[in-house]
Coordinates of C-alpha atoms in Angstrom, one line a residue:
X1 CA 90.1 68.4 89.1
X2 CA 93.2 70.6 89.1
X3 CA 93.0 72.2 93.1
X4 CA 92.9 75.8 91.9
X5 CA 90.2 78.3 90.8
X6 CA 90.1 80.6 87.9
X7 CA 88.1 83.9 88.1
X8 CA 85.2 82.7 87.4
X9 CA 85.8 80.4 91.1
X10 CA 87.2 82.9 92.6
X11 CA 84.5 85.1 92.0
X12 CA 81.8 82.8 92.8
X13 CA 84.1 82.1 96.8
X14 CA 83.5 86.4 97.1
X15 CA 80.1 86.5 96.6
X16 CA 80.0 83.2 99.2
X17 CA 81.7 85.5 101.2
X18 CA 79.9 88.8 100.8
X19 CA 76.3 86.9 101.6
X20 CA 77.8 85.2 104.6
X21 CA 78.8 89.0 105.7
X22 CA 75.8 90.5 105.2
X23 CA 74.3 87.3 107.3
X24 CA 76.5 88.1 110.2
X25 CA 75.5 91.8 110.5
X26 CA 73.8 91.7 113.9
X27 CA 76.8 89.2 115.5
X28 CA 79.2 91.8 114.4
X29 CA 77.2 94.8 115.7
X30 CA 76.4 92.4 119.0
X31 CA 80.5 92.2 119.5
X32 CA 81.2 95.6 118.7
X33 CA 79.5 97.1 121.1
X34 CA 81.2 95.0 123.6
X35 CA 84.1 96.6 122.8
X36 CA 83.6 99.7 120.7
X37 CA 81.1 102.0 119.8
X38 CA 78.7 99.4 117.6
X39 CA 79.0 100.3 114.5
X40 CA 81.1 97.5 112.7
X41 CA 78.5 95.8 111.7
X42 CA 76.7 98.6 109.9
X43 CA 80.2 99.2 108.1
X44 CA 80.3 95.7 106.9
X45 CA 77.2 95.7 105.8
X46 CA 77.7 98.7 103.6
X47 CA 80.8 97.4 102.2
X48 CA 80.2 93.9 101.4
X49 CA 76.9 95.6 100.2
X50 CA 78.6 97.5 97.3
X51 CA 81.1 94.3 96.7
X52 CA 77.9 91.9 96.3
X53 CA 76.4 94.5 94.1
X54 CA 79.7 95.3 92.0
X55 CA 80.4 91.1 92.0
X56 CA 76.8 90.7 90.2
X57 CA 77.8 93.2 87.8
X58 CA 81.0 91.9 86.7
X59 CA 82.7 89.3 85.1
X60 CA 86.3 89.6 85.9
X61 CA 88.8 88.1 83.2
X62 CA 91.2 87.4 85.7
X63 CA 91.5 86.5 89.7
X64 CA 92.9 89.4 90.6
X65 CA 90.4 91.4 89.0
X66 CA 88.0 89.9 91.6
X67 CA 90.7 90.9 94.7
X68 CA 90.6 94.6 93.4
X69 CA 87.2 95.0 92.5
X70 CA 85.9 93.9 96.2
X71 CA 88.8 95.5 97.9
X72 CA 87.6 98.7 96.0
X73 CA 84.0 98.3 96.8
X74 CA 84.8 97.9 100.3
X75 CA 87.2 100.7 101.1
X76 CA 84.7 102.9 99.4
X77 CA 81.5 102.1 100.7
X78 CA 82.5 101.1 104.4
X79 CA 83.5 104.0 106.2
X80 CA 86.2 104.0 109.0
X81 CA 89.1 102.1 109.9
X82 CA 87.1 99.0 109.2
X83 CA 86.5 99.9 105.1
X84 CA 90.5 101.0 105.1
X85 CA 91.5 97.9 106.3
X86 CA 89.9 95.2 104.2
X87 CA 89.7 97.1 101.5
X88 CA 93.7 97.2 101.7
X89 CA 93.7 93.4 102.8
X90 CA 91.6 92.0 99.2
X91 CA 93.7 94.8 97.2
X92 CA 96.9 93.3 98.2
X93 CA 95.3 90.1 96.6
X94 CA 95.4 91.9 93.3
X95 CA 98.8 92.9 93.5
X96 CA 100.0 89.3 94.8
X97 CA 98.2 87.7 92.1
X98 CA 99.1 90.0 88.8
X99 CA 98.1 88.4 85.6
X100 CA 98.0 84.8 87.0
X101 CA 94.8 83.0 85.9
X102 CA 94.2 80.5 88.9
X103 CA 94.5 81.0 92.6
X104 CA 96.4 78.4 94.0
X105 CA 97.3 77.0 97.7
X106 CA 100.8 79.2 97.0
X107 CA 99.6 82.4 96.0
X108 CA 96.7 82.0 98.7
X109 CA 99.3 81.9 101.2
X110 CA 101.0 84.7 99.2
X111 CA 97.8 86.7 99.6
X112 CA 97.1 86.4 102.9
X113 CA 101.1 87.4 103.8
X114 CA 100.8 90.0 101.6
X115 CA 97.8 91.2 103.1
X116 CA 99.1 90.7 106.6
X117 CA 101.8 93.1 105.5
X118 CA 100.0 95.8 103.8
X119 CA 97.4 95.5 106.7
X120 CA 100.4 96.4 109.7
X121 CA 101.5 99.2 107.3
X122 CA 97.9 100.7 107.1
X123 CA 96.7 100.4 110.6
X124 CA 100.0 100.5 112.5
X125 CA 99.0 97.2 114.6
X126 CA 101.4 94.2 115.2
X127 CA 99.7 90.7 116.1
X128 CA 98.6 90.6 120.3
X129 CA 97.2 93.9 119.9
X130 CA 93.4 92.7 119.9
X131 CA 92.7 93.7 115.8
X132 CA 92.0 91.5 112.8
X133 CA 96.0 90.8 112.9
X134 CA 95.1 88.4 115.8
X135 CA 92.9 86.1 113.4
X136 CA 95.0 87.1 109.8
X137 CA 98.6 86.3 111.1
X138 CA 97.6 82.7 112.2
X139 CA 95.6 82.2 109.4
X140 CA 98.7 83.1 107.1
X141 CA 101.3 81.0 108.6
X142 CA 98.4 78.0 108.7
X143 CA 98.1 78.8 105.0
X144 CA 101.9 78.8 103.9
X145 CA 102.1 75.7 106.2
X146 CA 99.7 73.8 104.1
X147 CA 101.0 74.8 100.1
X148 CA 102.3 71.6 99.8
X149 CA 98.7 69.8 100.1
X150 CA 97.1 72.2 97.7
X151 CA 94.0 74.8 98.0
X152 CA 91.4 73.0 100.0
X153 CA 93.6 72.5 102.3
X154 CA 95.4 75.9 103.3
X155 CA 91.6 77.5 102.5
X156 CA 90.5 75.2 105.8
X157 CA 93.7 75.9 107.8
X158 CA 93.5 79.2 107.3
X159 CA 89.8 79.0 108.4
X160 CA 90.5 77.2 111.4
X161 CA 93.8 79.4 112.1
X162 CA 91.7 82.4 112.0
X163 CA 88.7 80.8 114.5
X164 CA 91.3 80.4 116.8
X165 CA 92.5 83.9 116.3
X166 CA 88.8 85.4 117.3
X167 CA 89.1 83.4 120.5
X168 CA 92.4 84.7 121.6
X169 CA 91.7 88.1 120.9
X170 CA 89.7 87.1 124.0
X171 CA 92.4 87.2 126.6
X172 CA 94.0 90.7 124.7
X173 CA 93.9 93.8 125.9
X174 CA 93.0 96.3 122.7
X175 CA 95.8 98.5 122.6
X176 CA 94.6 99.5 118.8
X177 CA 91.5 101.5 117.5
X178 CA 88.6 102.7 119.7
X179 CA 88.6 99.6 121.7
X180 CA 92.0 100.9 123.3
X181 CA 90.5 103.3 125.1
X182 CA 88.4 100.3 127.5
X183 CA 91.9 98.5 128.6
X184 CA 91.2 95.7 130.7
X185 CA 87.1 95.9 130.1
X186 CA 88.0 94.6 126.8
X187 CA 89.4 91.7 127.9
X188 CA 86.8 88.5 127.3
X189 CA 85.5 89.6 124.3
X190 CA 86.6 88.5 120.8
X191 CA 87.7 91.5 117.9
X192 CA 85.0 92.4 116.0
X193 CA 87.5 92.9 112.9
X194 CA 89.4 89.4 113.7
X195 CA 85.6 88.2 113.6
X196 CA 84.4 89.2 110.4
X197 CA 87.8 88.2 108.8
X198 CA 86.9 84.6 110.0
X199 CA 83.9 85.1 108.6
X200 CA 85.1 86.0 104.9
X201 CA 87.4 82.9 105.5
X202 CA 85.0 80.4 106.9
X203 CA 83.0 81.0 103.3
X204 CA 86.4 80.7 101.1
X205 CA 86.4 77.1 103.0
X206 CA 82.9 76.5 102.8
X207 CA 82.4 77.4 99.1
X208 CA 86.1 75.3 98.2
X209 CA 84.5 71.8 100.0
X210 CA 80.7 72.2 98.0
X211 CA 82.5 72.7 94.6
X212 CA 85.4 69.7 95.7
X213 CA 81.9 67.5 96.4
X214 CA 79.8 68.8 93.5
X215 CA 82.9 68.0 90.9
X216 CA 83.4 64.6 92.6
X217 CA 79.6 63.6 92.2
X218 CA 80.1 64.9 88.6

């Protein structure tokens, strides 16, 4: 088994990702309101939502088809800062990827930089700022760390990058978004944004070890 995925992977690791979104819903709601006004999770929902719905539409020729199409879906149907922001994050994936037909560990790390990039130029937010930078920095620089070991691999760095990320957006005081406006209240409690992105993640693990184990027993 050659330790990439075409589109018809990569599509299958977004809609892994979407349902495990849509799962997380009252978590997400649950943190925001620790820290903002509650309504990430209802912006997520409608987002990855639309993706799901666009994703059992389509059948994208090539992997970045899939980055665009969700990124689309997202930034139109979320609302907010929130929609803006991942919606820039999977459409940098496009633009990483080009005409490539597999996604593999390097252009993973690629899209995760490139994201991290396009992400800072969106929102204005640098890493220790208490935003989905916390959890998406880590989880690039786990990535890139791990190319030379192949997908799997930087797919489960990354995850556990990002997990580690969430918890230390704990000790951060937001100085980014509505949460900025708390100070030091927001301090012990995890970024709802840095949350869901470990979320998306987690699946793009998850859904890399089940089809490494179902093509083994094959």
């Amino acid at each position: 088994m050659t330790d990439a995925f075409d589109a018809h992977r990569v599509h299958a690791m977004f809609v892994a990702a979407a349902e495990a979104m849509l799962a997380s819903i009252d978590r997400l709601t649950e943190a925001d309101q620790k820290v903002g006004d509650g309504d990430h999770g209802i912006g997520m929902k409608r987002g990855f939502t639309a993706a799901l719905d666009w994703l059992r539409k389509t059948d994208a020729a090539l992997p970045a088809d899939v980055f665009k199409g969700v990124g689309n879906a997202v930034m139109a149907q979320t609302g907010g800062a929130s929609g803006a922001i991942f919606g820039t994050l999977f459409r940098a994936g496009a633009g990483v990827l080009g005409d490539a037909d597999r996604l593999d560990a390097e252009k993973f790390a690629a899209f995760l930089e490139g994201g991290l990039v396009a992400v800072e130029k969106r929102g204005g937010a640098a890493p220790g700022g208490k935003t989905l930078i916390d959890a998406l920095e880590p989880a690039a620089r786990a990535a890139r760390a791990t190319v030379g070991r192949g997908l799997s691999a930087s797919l489960a760095a990354a995850h556990a990058a990002a997990l580690a990320g969430v918890e230390a957006t704990r000790s951060m005081i937001a100085t980014t978004g509505k949460a900025r406006t708390l100070g030091e209240r927001s301090l012990g409690h995890p970024d709802p944004g840095a949350i869901s992105l470990s979320i998306v993640l987690a699946a793009f693990d998850t859904y890399a070890e089940f089809y490494r184990n179902h093509m083994i027993l094959e």
